[in-house]
Coordinates of C-alpha atoms in Angstrom, one line a residue:
Chain L
X15 CA 195.7 235.7 166.3
X16 CA 198.9 235.1 164.4
X17 CA 201.5 234.0 166.8
X18 CA 204.3 231.6 166.1
X19 CA 204.4 230.3 169.7
X20 CA 203.2 226.7 169.9
X21 CA 199.8 226.4 171.4
X22 CA 200.5 223.3 173.5
X23 CA 203.9 221.8 174.5
X24 CA 204.6 218.7 176.5
X25 CA 208.0 218.6 178.1
X26 CA 209.4 215.3 179.5
X27 CA 206.0 214.4 180.6
X28 CA 205.7 211.2 182.6
X29 CA 202.3 209.8 183.7
X30 CA 201.9 207.0 186.2
X31 CA 199.5 205.3 188.6
X32 CA 201.5 205.2 191.8
X33 CA 204.6 203.2 190.9
X34 CA 203.2 201.9 187.6
X35 CA 204.5 204.1 184.8
X36 CA 202.0 204.5 181.9
X37 CA 204.1 206.6 179.6
X38 CA 207.4 208.5 180.2
X39 CA 209.4 211.3 178.7
X40 CA 206.8 212.5 176.3
X41 CA 207.8 215.6 174.2
X42 CA 205.6 217.1 171.6
X43 CA 204.4 220.5 170.4
X44 CA 201.0 221.4 169.0
X45 CA 200.6 224.6 167.0
X46 CA 197.5 226.7 166.9
X47 CA 195.0 225.2 164.4
X48 CA 196.6 221.8 164.4
X49 CA 194.6 218.6 164.5
X50 CA 196.8 216.6 166.7
X51 CA 196.3 212.8 167.0
X52 CA 197.3 210.8 170.0
X53 CA 197.5 207.3 168.7
X54 CA 198.9 203.9 169.7
X55 CA 197.7 200.4 170.5
X56 CA 195.1 199.6 173.0
X57 CA 196.2 200.1 176.6
X58 CA 199.1 202.3 175.8
X59 CA 197.8 205.2 177.9
X60 CA 196.3 207.4 175.2
X61 CA 193.3 208.4 177.3
X62 CA 195.5 208.8 180.4
X63 CA 197.6 211.3 178.5
X64 CA 194.5 213.1 177.5
X65 CA 193.4 213.2 181.2
X66 CA 196.8 214.8 182.1
X67 CA 196.3 217.4 179.4
X68 CA 192.8 218.5 180.5
X69 CA 193.7 218.6 184.1
X70 CA 192.1 215.5 185.4
X71 CA 195.3 213.6 186.3
X72 CA 198.4 215.1 187.8
X73 CA 201.5 213.9 185.8
X74 CA 204.2 212.2 187.8
X75 CA 206.8 214.6 186.4
X76 CA 207.3 217.0 183.5
X77 CA 205.0 219.8 182.4
X78 CA 202.4 220.7 179.8
X79 CA 202.4 224.3 178.6
X80 CA 199.5 226.2 177.1
X81 CA 200.6 229.3 175.2
X82 CA 204.0 228.9 176.9
X83 CA 202.4 229.0 180.4
X84 CA 203.1 226.0 182.5
X85 CA 199.8 224.2 183.4
X86 CA 200.4 222.0 186.3
X87 CA 203.0 224.2 188.0
X88 CA 200.5 227.1 188.1
X89 CA 198.0 227.8 190.9
X90 CA 194.7 226.1 191.1
X91 CA 193.0 229.4 190.1
X92 CA 195.1 229.9 187.0
X93 CA 194.5 226.3 186.1
X94 CA 190.8 226.8 186.3
X95 CA 191.1 229.8 184.0
X96 CA 193.1 227.8 181.5
X97 CA 190.6 225.0 181.6
X98 CA 187.9 227.3 180.5
X99 CA 189.5 227.4 177.1
X100 CA 189.0 223.7 176.8
X101 CA 186.1 221.7 175.5
X102 CA 186.2 218.0 176.0
X103 CA 184.2 215.2 174.4
X104 CA 184.3 212.0 176.5
X105 CA 184.2 208.5 175.1
X106 CA 180.5 207.8 175.8
X107 CA 179.4 211.5 175.7
X108 CA 179.2 211.7 179.5
X109 CA 176.0 213.7 179.3
X110 CA 174.4 214.6 182.6
X111 CA 171.4 212.3 182.7
X112 CA 169.2 214.5 184.8
X113 CA 169.3 217.4 182.3
X114 CA 167.9 217.8 178.8
X115 CA 170.3 218.3 175.9
X116 CA 169.7 222.1 175.9
X117 CA 170.4 222.2 179.7
X118 CA 173.5 220.1 179.2
X119 CA 174.9 222.6 176.8
X120 CA 173.6 225.6 178.7
X121 CA 175.2 224.7 182.0
X122 CA 178.6 226.1 181.1
X123 CA 177.0 229.2 179.5
X124 CA 174.9 229.8 182.6
X125 CA 178.0 229.5 184.8
X126 CA 180.5 231.6 182.8
X127 CA 178.5 234.1 180.8
X128 CA 175.8 236.7 181.5
X129 CA 173.5 235.5 178.8
X130 CA 169.7 235.4 179.4
X131 CA 168.0 232.0 179.5
X132 CA 166.5 232.7 176.0
X133 CA 169.9 233.5 174.6
X134 CA 171.4 230.3 176.2
X135 CA 168.6 228.3 174.6
X136 CA 169.3 229.8 171.2
X137 CA 173.0 229.0 171.5
X138 CA 172.2 225.5 172.6
X139 CA 169.9 225.0 169.6
X140 CA 172.6 226.3 167.3
X141 CA 175.2 224.0 168.7
X142 CA 172.8 221.0 168.3
X143 CA 172.2 222.1 164.7
X144 CA 176.0 222.0 164.1
X145 CA 176.1 218.4 165.2
X146 CA 173.0 217.4 163.2
X147 CA 170.6 217.2 166.2
X148 CA 168.3 220.0 165.1
X149 CA 165.2 220.0 167.3
X150 CA 166.4 217.7 170.0
X151 CA 166.8 220.4 172.7
X152 CA 164.2 218.9 175.1
X153 CA 165.3 215.3 174.9
X154 CA 167.0 213.6 177.9
X155 CA 170.2 211.6 177.2
X156 CA 168.4 208.3 178.0
X157 CA 166.0 209.0 175.1
X158 CA 168.6 209.2 172.3
X159 CA 170.9 206.6 170.8
X160 CA 174.6 206.2 171.6
X161 CA 175.8 208.0 168.4
X162 CA 173.4 210.9 169.1
X163 CA 174.7 211.1 172.7
X164 CA 178.2 211.4 171.3
X165 CA 177.2 214.2 169.0
X166 CA 175.3 215.9 171.8
X167 CA 178.5 215.6 173.9
X168 CA 180.4 217.4 171.2
X169 CA 177.8 220.1 171.1
X170 CA 178.3 220.5 174.9
X171 CA 182.1 220.6 174.5
X172 CA 181.7 223.4 172.0
X173 CA 179.4 225.4 174.3
X174 CA 181.9 228.1 175.2
X175 CA 183.6 228.3 171.8
X176 CA 186.8 226.7 173.2
X177 CA 190.2 227.4 171.8
X178 CA 191.1 223.8 172.2
X179 CA 188.9 220.8 171.7
X180 CA 189.8 217.4 173.2
X181 CA 188.2 214.3 171.8
X182 CA 188.5 210.9 173.4
X183 CA 187.8 208.3 170.7
X184 CA 185.3 210.4 168.8
X185 CA 184.4 208.0 166.1
X186 CA 184.1 204.8 168.2
X187 CA 180.6 203.6 168.0
X188 CA 179.5 205.8 165.1
X189 CA 178.5 204.6 161.7
X190 CA 180.9 205.4 158.9
X191 CA 178.8 208.3 157.6
X192 CA 178.4 209.9 161.1
X193 CA 182.2 209.3 161.6
X194 CA 182.9 211.0 158.4
X195 CA 180.6 213.9 159.3
X196 CA 182.3 214.2 162.6
X197 CA 185.7 214.4 160.9
X198 CA 184.3 217.1 158.5
X199 CA 182.9 219.0 161.5
X200 CA 186.3 218.9 163.3
X201 CA 188.0 220.3 160.2
X202 CA 185.3 222.9 159.7
X203 CA 185.7 224.0 163.3
X204 CA 189.4 224.2 162.9
X205 CA 189.1 226.3 159.7
X206 CA 186.4 228.6 160.8
X207 CA 187.1 229.2 164.5
X208 CA 190.9 228.5 164.4
X209 CA 190.3 225.8 167.1
X210 CA 193.2 223.5 168.0
X211 CA 192.0 220.0 168.1
X212 CA 193.5 217.1 170.1
X213 CA 192.1 213.7 169.2
X214 CA 192.7 210.3 170.9
X215 CA 191.9 207.7 168.3
X216 CA 193.1 204.6 166.5
X217 CA 190.8 204.9 163.5
X218 CA 193.2 205.0 160.6
X219 CA 190.7 206.6 158.3
X220 CA 190.2 209.5 160.7
X221 CA 193.9 209.8 161.5
X222 CA 194.8 210.4 157.8
X223 CA 191.8 212.5 156.9
X224 CA 192.0 215.0 159.7
X225 CA 195.4 214.8 161.4
X226 CA 198.3 217.0 160.5
X227 CA 200.3 216.3 163.6
X228 CA 200.5 213.4 166.0
X229 CA 202.3 211.4 168.7
X230 CA 202.6 207.7 168.6
X231 CA 202.6 206.0 172.0
X232 CA 204.1 202.5 172.4
X233 CA 202.8 200.2 175.1
X234 CA 206.0 198.1 175.0
X235 CA 208.7 200.7 175.6
X236 CA 206.2 203.0 177.5
X237 CA 207.2 206.1 175.6
X238 CA 206.6 207.9 172.4
X239 CA 208.0 206.3 169.2
X240 CA 207.3 209.1 166.9
X241 CA 205.7 212.5 166.5
X242 CA 204.8 214.5 163.4
X243 CA 202.4 214.3 160.4
X244 CA 200.8 210.9 160.4
X245 CA 201.1 210.5 156.6
X246 CA 204.8 211.2 156.9
X247 CA 205.1 208.7 159.7
X248 CA 203.2 206.1 157.7
X249 CA 205.5 206.4 154.6
X250 CA 208.9 207.3 156.0
X251 CA 209.3 206.6 159.6
X252 CA 212.3 204.4 160.3
X253 CA 210.6 202.4 163.1
X254 CA 208.8 199.4 161.8
X255 CA 206.2 199.4 164.6
X256 CA 205.0 202.8 163.7
X257 CA 204.7 202.1 160.0
X258 CA 203.1 198.7 160.7
X259 CA 200.4 200.4 162.9
X260 CA 199.7 203.1 160.3
X261 CA 199.6 200.6 157.4
X262 CA 197.4 198.2 159.2
X263 CA 200.0 195.5 159.6
X264 CA 201.1 195.7 155.9
X265 CA 204.6 196.7 156.8
X266 CA 205.1 193.3 158.5
X267 CA 203.9 191.3 155.6
X268 CA 200.2 191.8 155.9
X269 CA 199.5 189.1 158.4
X270 CA 197.3 190.5 161.1
X271 CA 198.5 187.9 163.6
X272 CA 202.1 188.9 163.2
X273 CA 201.2 192.5 164.0
X274 CA 200.0 191.5 167.5
X275 CA 203.0 191.4 169.8
X276 CA 203.2 188.0 171.6
Chain F
X501 CA 186.2 245.4 171.8
X502 CA 183.9 247.6 169.7
X503 CA 180.2 247.3 170.1
X504 CA 178.3 245.1 167.7
X505 CA 176.1 246.9 165.2
X506 CA 173.4 245.7 162.8
X507 CA 171.9 248.1 160.2
X508 CA 169.5 247.3 157.4
X509 CA 169.0 249.0 154.0
X510 CA 167.4 248.3 150.7
X511 CA 169.7 248.1 147.8
X512 CA 168.7 249.3 144.3
X513 CA 167.6 245.8 143.2
X514 CA 165.3 245.6 146.2
X515 CA 167.3 243.2 148.2
X516 CA 167.9 243.7 151.9
X517 CA 171.5 244.4 152.8
X518 CA 172.4 243.7 156.4
X519 CA 175.5 245.5 157.4
X520 CA 177.3 244.0 160.4
X521 CA 180.1 245.8 162.2
X522 CA 182.0 245.6 165.5
X523 CA 182.8 242.5 167.5
X524 CA 180.1 239.9 167.5
X525 CA 181.0 238.0 170.7
X526 CA 178.6 236.1 173.0
X527 CA 179.9 237.9 176.0
X528 CA 179.2 241.3 174.4
X529 CA 175.9 243.1 174.1
X530 CA 174.5 241.9 170.8
X531 CA 171.7 243.6 168.9
X532 CA 168.5 241.6 168.1
X533 CA 167.2 241.0 164.7
X534 CA 164.0 243.0 165.1
X535 CA 165.1 245.5 162.4
X536 CA 165.6 242.6 159.9
X537 CA 162.2 241.0 160.8
X538 CA 160.5 244.4 160.3
X539 CA 162.0 244.8 156.8
X540 CA 160.9 241.3 155.9
X541 CA 157.4 241.8 157.0
X542 CA 156.9 244.9 154.9
X543 CA 154.3 244.7 152.2
X544 CA 157.1 245.0 149.6
X545 CA 159.1 242.0 150.5
X546 CA 162.8 242.1 149.9
X547 CA 163.8 239.9 146.9
X548 CA 166.8 238.5 148.8
X549 CA 169.0 239.1 151.8
X550 CA 172.7 240.0 151.5
X551 CA 175.4 240.7 154.0
X552 CA 178.0 243.4 154.2
X553 CA 180.7 242.6 156.7
X554 CA 183.7 244.8 155.8
X555 CA 183.7 246.3 159.3
X556 CA 183.1 243.1 161.1
X557 CA 185.6 242.5 163.9
X558 CA 186.1 239.2 165.7
X559 CA 183.1 236.9 166.0
X560 CA 182.0 233.7 167.6
X561 CA 178.8 231.8 168.3
X562 CA 177.1 235.1 168.9
X563 CA 177.2 235.9 165.2
X564 CA 176.1 232.5 164.2
X565 CA 173.0 232.4 166.4
X566 CA 171.9 235.6 164.8
X567 CA 172.6 234.3 161.3
X568 CA 170.6 231.1 162.1
X569 CA 167.7 233.2 163.3
X570 CA 167.8 235.4 160.1
X571 CA 168.0 232.2 158.0
X572 CA 165.0 230.6 159.7
X573 CA 162.8 233.7 159.3
X574 CA 163.9 234.1 155.7
X575 CA 163.1 230.5 155.0
X576 CA 159.6 231.0 156.5
X577 CA 159.0 233.9 154.0
X578 CA 160.6 232.2 151.1
X579 CA 163.3 234.8 150.8
X580 CA 166.7 233.7 149.5
X581 CA 169.7 234.4 151.5
X582 CA 172.9 235.3 149.7
X583 CA 175.8 234.3 152.1
X584 CA 178.6 235.5 149.9
X585 CA 179.2 238.6 152.0
X586 CA 179.9 236.6 155.1
X587 CA 183.3 235.6 156.4
X588 CA 184.3 232.2 155.0
X589 CA 184.4 230.5 158.4
X590 CA 180.8 231.6 159.2
X591 CA 179.6 230.4 155.8
X592 CA 181.1 227.0 156.6
X593 CA 179.5 226.8 160.0
X594 CA 176.1 227.8 158.5
X595 CA 176.3 225.2 155.9
X596 CA 177.1 222.6 158.6
X597 CA 174.2 223.8 160.8
X598 CA 171.7 223.4 158.0
X599 CA 173.3 220.3 156.5
X600 CA 171.0 217.9 158.4
X601 CA 167.3 218.6 158.1
X602 CA 165.3 218.6 161.2
X603 CA 163.8 215.1 161.8
X604 CA 160.1 214.9 161.3
X605 CA 158.4 215.1 164.7
X606 CA 161.7 215.4 166.7
X607 CA 160.7 218.7 168.3
X608 CA 158.7 218.5 171.5
X609 CA 155.8 220.5 172.5
X610 CA 155.1 220.5 176.2
X611 CA 151.6 219.2 176.9
X612 CA 149.9 220.2 180.1
X613 CA 148.3 217.1 181.6
X614 CA 145.0 217.9 183.3
X615 CA 144.7 217.2 187.0
X616 CA 142.4 214.2 186.8
X617 CA 144.4 212.6 184.1
X618 CA 147.5 212.9 186.4
X619 CA 145.6 211.4 189.3
X620 CA 144.6 208.5 187.1
X621 CA 148.1 208.1 185.7
X622 CA 149.6 208.0 189.1
X623 CA 147.1 205.5 190.4
X624 CA 147.5 203.2 187.5
X625 CA 151.3 203.5 187.8
X626 CA 151.0 202.6 191.5
X627 CA 148.8 199.6 190.6
X628 CA 151.1 198.4 188.0
X629 CA 154.1 198.7 190.3
X630 CA 152.2 196.6 192.8
X631 CA 151.6 194.0 190.1
X632 CA 155.3 194.1 189.2
X633 CA 156.3 193.5 192.8
X634 CA 153.9 190.5 192.9
X635 CA 155.4 189.1 189.7
X636 CA 158.8 189.6 191.0
X637 CA 157.9 187.8 194.3
X638 CA 156.7 184.9 192.3
X639 CA 159.9 184.8 190.3
X640 CA 161.9 184.8 193.4
X641 CA 159.8 181.9 194.9
X642 CA 160.4 179.9 191.7
X643 CA 164.1 180.7 192.0
X644 CA 164.1 179.4 195.6
X645 CA 162.6 176.2 194.3
X646 CA 165.5 175.9 191.8
X647 CA 168.0 176.6 194.6
X648 CA 166.4 173.9 196.7
X649 CA 166.6 171.4 193.8
X650 CA 170.1 172.5 193.0
X651 CA 169.4 173.6 189.4
X652 CA 170.1 177.2 189.9
X653 CA 173.3 178.8 188.5
X654 CA 175.0 181.2 190.9
X655 CA 178.4 181.9 192.3
X656 CA 179.1 180.5 195.8
X657 CA 181.8 183.1 196.3
X658 CA 179.2 185.8 195.5
X659 CA 176.8 184.4 198.1
X660 CA 179.6 184.3 200.6
X661 CA 180.5 187.9 199.8
X662 CA 176.9 189.0 200.3
X663 CA 176.7 187.1 203.6
X664 CA 179.8 188.9 204.8
X665 CA 178.5 192.3 203.7
X666 CA 175.1 191.8 205.2
X667 CA 176.4 190.1 208.3
X668 CA 179.8 190.7 209.8
X669 CA 180.2 194.1 208.2
X670 CA 177.0 195.4 209.6
X671 CA 177.9 194.6 213.2
X672 CA 179.5 197.9 214.2
X673 CA 176.5 200.0 213.2
X674 CA 174.1 197.5 214.7
X675 CA 176.0 197.6 218.0
X676 CA 175.9 201.3 218.2
X677 CA 172.2 201.7 217.4
X678 CA 170.8 198.8 219.5
X679 CA 173.0 199.7 222.5
X680 CA 171.7 203.2 222.5
X681 CA 168.1 202.1 222.0
X682 CA 168.5 199.8 225.0
X683 CA 169.8 202.7 227.0
X684 CA 167.0 205.0 226.0
X685 CA 164.4 202.4 226.9
X686 CA 166.0 201.9 230.3
X687 CA 166.0 205.7 230.9
X688 CA 162.3 205.9 230.2
X689 CA 161.6 202.8 232.2
X690 CA 163.5 203.9 235.2
X691 CA 161.9 207.3 235.2
X692 CA 158.4 205.9 235.1
X693 CA 158.7 202.7 237.1
X694 CA 160.6 204.2 239.9
X695 CA 157.6 206.4 240.8
X696 CA 155.8 203.2 241.8
X697 CA 158.9 201.7 243.5
X698 CA 159.0 199.1 240.7
X699 CA 162.3 200.2 239.2
X700 CA 163.6 196.7 238.9
X701 CA 160.9 196.0 236.2
X702 CA 163.0 198.2 233.9
X703 CA 164.9 194.9 233.2
X704 CA 161.7 193.3 232.0
X705 CA 160.7 196.3 229.9
X706 CA 164.1 196.5 228.1
X707 CA 164.5 192.8 227.6
X708 CA 161.0 192.1 226.3
X709 CA 160.9 195.3 224.1
X710 CA 164.3 194.5 222.6
X711 CA 163.8 190.8 221.9
X712 CA 160.2 191.0 220.7
X713 CA 160.1 194.3 218.8
X714 CA 162.9 196.8 218.8
X715 CA 165.9 194.7 217.8
X716 CA 164.1 193.1 214.8
X717 CA 162.6 196.5 213.6
X718 CA 165.7 198.6 214.2
X719 CA 168.1 196.2 212.5
X720 CA 165.6 195.8 209.6
X721 CA 165.4 199.6 209.1
X722 CA 169.2 199.8 209.4
X723 CA 169.6 197.1 206.8
X724 CA 167.0 198.8 204.5
X725 CA 169.1 201.9 204.5
X726 CA 172.4 200.1 204.3
X727 CA 172.1 196.9 202.4
X728 CA 168.7 197.3 200.6
X729 CA 169.9 200.6 199.1
X730 CA 173.2 199.0 198.1
X731 CA 171.4 196.1 196.4
X732 CA 169.2 198.5 194.4
X733 CA 172.2 200.6 193.4
X734 CA 174.4 197.6 192.4
X735 CA 171.7 195.9 190.4
X736 CA 170.5 199.2 188.9
X737 CA 174.0 200.1 187.7
X738 CA 174.4 196.7 186.2
X739 CA 171.2 197.3 184.4
X740 CA 172.5 200.6 183.1
X741 CA 175.7 198.9 181.9
X742 CA 173.6 196.2 180.2
X743 CA 175.3 193.6 182.5
X744 CA 171.9 192.0 183.1
X745 CA 171.3 191.6 179.4
X746 CA 174.7 190.0 179.1
X747 CA 173.7 187.5 181.8
X748 CA 170.4 186.7 180.0
X749 CA 172.1 186.2 176.7
X750 CA 174.5 183.7 178.4
X751 CA 171.4 181.8 179.4
X752 CA 171.8 182.7 183.1
X753 CA 168.7 183.7 184.9
X754 CA 169.4 187.1 186.5
X755 CA 167.0 186.3 189.3
X756 CA 169.0 183.2 190.2
X757 CA 172.3 184.8 189.7
X758 CA 171.8 188.2 191.3
X759 CA 168.6 188.4 193.3
X760 CA 168.2 185.1 195.2
X761 CA 171.7 185.0 196.6
X762 CA 171.2 188.4 198.0
X763 CA 167.8 187.5 199.5
X764 CA 169.2 184.4 201.0
X765 CA 172.1 186.3 202.5
X766 CA 169.9 188.8 204.2
X767 CA 167.4 186.1 205.2
X768 CA 170.2 184.3 207.0
X769 CA 171.9 187.2 208.5
X770 CA 168.9 189.3 209.7
X771 CA 167.9 186.9 212.6
X772 CA 171.6 186.7 213.7
X773 CA 171.9 190.5 213.6
X774 CA 168.6 190.8 215.5
X775 CA 169.7 188.3 218.1
X776 CA 173.0 190.2 218.5
X777 CA 171.1 193.5 218.6
X778 CA 168.8 192.2 221.4
X779 CA 171.9 191.3 223.5
X780 CA 173.4 194.7 222.9
X781 CA 170.2 196.5 223.8
X782 CA 169.9 194.5 227.0
X783 CA 173.5 195.3 227.8
X784 CA 172.9 199.0 227.2
X785 CA 169.8 198.9 229.4
X786 CA 171.7 197.1 232.1
X787 CA 174.3 199.8 232.1
X788 CA 171.7 202.5 232.8
X789 CA 169.8 200.3 235.2
X790 CA 172.8 199.5 237.3
X791 CA 173.8 203.2 237.6
X792 CA 170.3 204.6 238.2
X793 CA 168.7 201.9 240.2
X794 CA 169.7 200.5 243.5
X795 CA 170.1 196.9 242.3
X796 CA 173.0 194.5 241.9
X797 CA 174.3 193.0 238.7
X798 CA 173.0 189.5 239.6
X799 CA 169.6 190.7 240.5
X800 CA 169.3 192.6 237.2
X801 CA 170.4 189.6 235.2
X802 CA 168.1 187.3 237.1
X803 CA 165.2 189.6 236.5
X804 CA 166.0 189.8 232.7
X805 CA 166.3 186.0 232.4
X806 CA 163.0 185.5 234.1
X807 CA 161.3 188.1 231.9
X808 CA 162.1 186.8 228.5
X809 CA 160.4 183.6 227.4
X810 CA 161.2 181.4 224.5
X811 CA 158.2 182.5 222.6
X812 CA 159.4 186.1 222.8
X813 CA 162.7 185.0 221.3
X814 CA 161.2 182.9 218.5
X815 CA 158.6 185.6 217.7
X816 CA 161.3 188.2 217.4
X817 CA 163.5 186.0 215.2
X818 CA 160.6 185.1 212.9
X819 CA 159.9 188.8 212.5
X820 CA 163.5 189.5 211.5
X821 CA 163.4 186.7 208.9
X822 CA 160.3 188.3 207.4
X823 CA 161.8 191.8 207.5
X824 CA 165.1 190.6 206.0
X825 CA 163.4 189.0 203.0
X826 CA 161.2 192.1 202.5
X827 CA 164.2 194.4 202.6
X828 CA 166.2 192.3 200.2
X829 CA 163.3 191.9 197.8
X830 CA 162.5 195.6 197.8
X831 CA 166.2 196.4 197.0
X832 CA 166.5 193.8 194.3
X833 CA 163.2 194.5 192.7
X834 CA 163.9 198.2 192.5
X835 CA 167.3 197.5 191.0
X836 CA 165.9 195.2 188.4
X837 CA 163.2 197.8 187.5
X838 CA 165.8 200.5 187.2
X839 CA 165.8 202.8 184.1
X840 CA 169.0 203.3 182.1
X841 CA 170.6 206.4 183.5
X842 CA 172.4 207.7 186.6
X843 CA 169.2 209.5 187.5
X844 CA 167.2 206.3 187.4
X845 CA 169.7 204.5 189.7
X846 CA 169.2 207.3 192.3
X847 CA 165.5 207.0 192.0
X848 CA 165.4 203.3 192.4
X849 CA 167.7 203.4 195.4
X850 CA 165.4 205.9 197.1
X851 CA 162.4 203.8 196.2
X852 CA 164.1 200.7 197.6
X853 CA 164.7 202.3 201.0
X854 CA 161.2 203.9 201.2
X855 CA 159.6 200.7 200.1
X856 CA 161.7 198.6 202.5
X857 CA 160.8 200.7 205.5
X858 CA 157.1 200.8 204.5
X859 CA 157.0 197.0 204.2
X860 CA 158.8 196.6 207.5
X861 CA 156.3 198.8 209.4
X862 CA 153.2 197.2 207.7
X863 CA 154.4 193.7 208.3
X864 CA 155.5 194.5 211.9
X865 CA 151.9 195.7 212.6
X866 CA 150.4 192.6 211.0
X867 CA 152.7 190.2 212.8
X868 CA 152.0 191.9 216.2
X869 CA 148.3 191.5 215.7
X870 CA 148.8 187.9 214.8
X871 CA 151.0 187.3 217.8
X872 CA 148.5 188.9 220.1
X873 CA 145.7 186.7 218.8
X874 CA 147.8 183.6 219.0
X875 CA 148.7 184.5 222.6
X876 CA 152.4 184.5 221.8

């Protein structure tokens, strides 16, 4: 699996709702095995960018390439095939409420593999073990807590052993220990399965502990201000806004109020 | 892709060595762990389990599910598992999988409920839902009192919105349905009455049927499917999103804020819709009557006007007021009783419509009997 080609590249990507441009001219590359952070202030279009990357929102212009193959320019069929390599964890888990956790995880397996029902259940049980939900196979999403829903959502995202995992605000709503555990899990998955991970977050602790590549979106100029290793950006990036964000406002003198643009 | 293989052998120090080779991928045909279990169950238990993976190709979850199964059975028999022979990634994932102990009592065992227990359960559920409906009715009545005394908090714009949705926006579908019902009645009337040379009485039949019974019932059933369902879905979704809790913490009574405006809207609009529906039905009947019977427009109109008495009209309107409040109450009550998932919203919407229609039919029968006894 050693190839030097970048796993994901965005070229001049512009995303918009009708005439309203959310972000324009985004350019970044993600290598295989990267933990790539999409960060920026609230409302800067992080989640929308994620939607464009996983095929839910057509970009206004530009292209995203997976393994060098253009994603949006390809046919619907090819796009479906590419999407099968993705696993996505949505903000609130987005578990299907009419199915148990095991069925939630098993749906993709049922659809895309020839596994028997018993095997599917075994896989589901194992995925739940990975996220710390051992024994919760027969629970319905409405019977478990928000944090558990999130972890079950992660188990579902991992069902097909995806090459790329997308996370939308994974640690929001989790207690610090669960958030830490999730970070460990992300790194473990990256190390053991060579998974590429794309994370939308603004949790600084997570950004620095797991991220080795990132893009910083700015809601003011509506484009990216920086891309690269978040620790590098924090210490050496020329743009004050980037450093200020990554240092929790310390770059602008520490006052939190000054960090909020008027 | 080479086939996955699993072989067992005993080493010199009596430990069980599991040799894995080939590609252990989920989509491939993976061997089971029967051989391993057999070794473990032998009288001379292996002292430990080791792995040899020098010929192991690529692997994914398929390998891990097998390892988890081996681990579990080994733990049951108190045999130690030496993971050092496994690929590093697999070791990491295994550690992760066993990092959190299974929570006490988390696992479910399915219990088969005996038949009589289920009958009892269903009955007591039905009874308690009846009690809930009664409680809810009481709360709405109290809320009406607060509205009357002006102490209720609600948004006037909300009320106006509900009135528009339940009134003006329901006109097209009401027109279509009642017009066609009028035509159908006229067809039946003409066919039967013409045999006695009494074709002109079709006008009476259509007018009285529409004004007294059909317009109120048809518009009510229409509104149960249209507006009652939407009330249940709206309020149910608000419940799921904790919006109802947010209202309560603000000190706003959700019944005053959400339910009563909707009930009032439907209560006000239903008689108007019914009146309009009657007119449309009579118009539809008139179309058929004029074409199929040998009567003039004026004669038909005259016959209709003479047929309908004021008591018919008031009786019909009163019915539609009753139906309107029942439909709105059923919708809102189911919405408020909604569980907290998308599934629950669907269930309460269904229940709202079914309950609305059942209530309409029951109350229509009761009212008809009362009317007959009162000579209305």
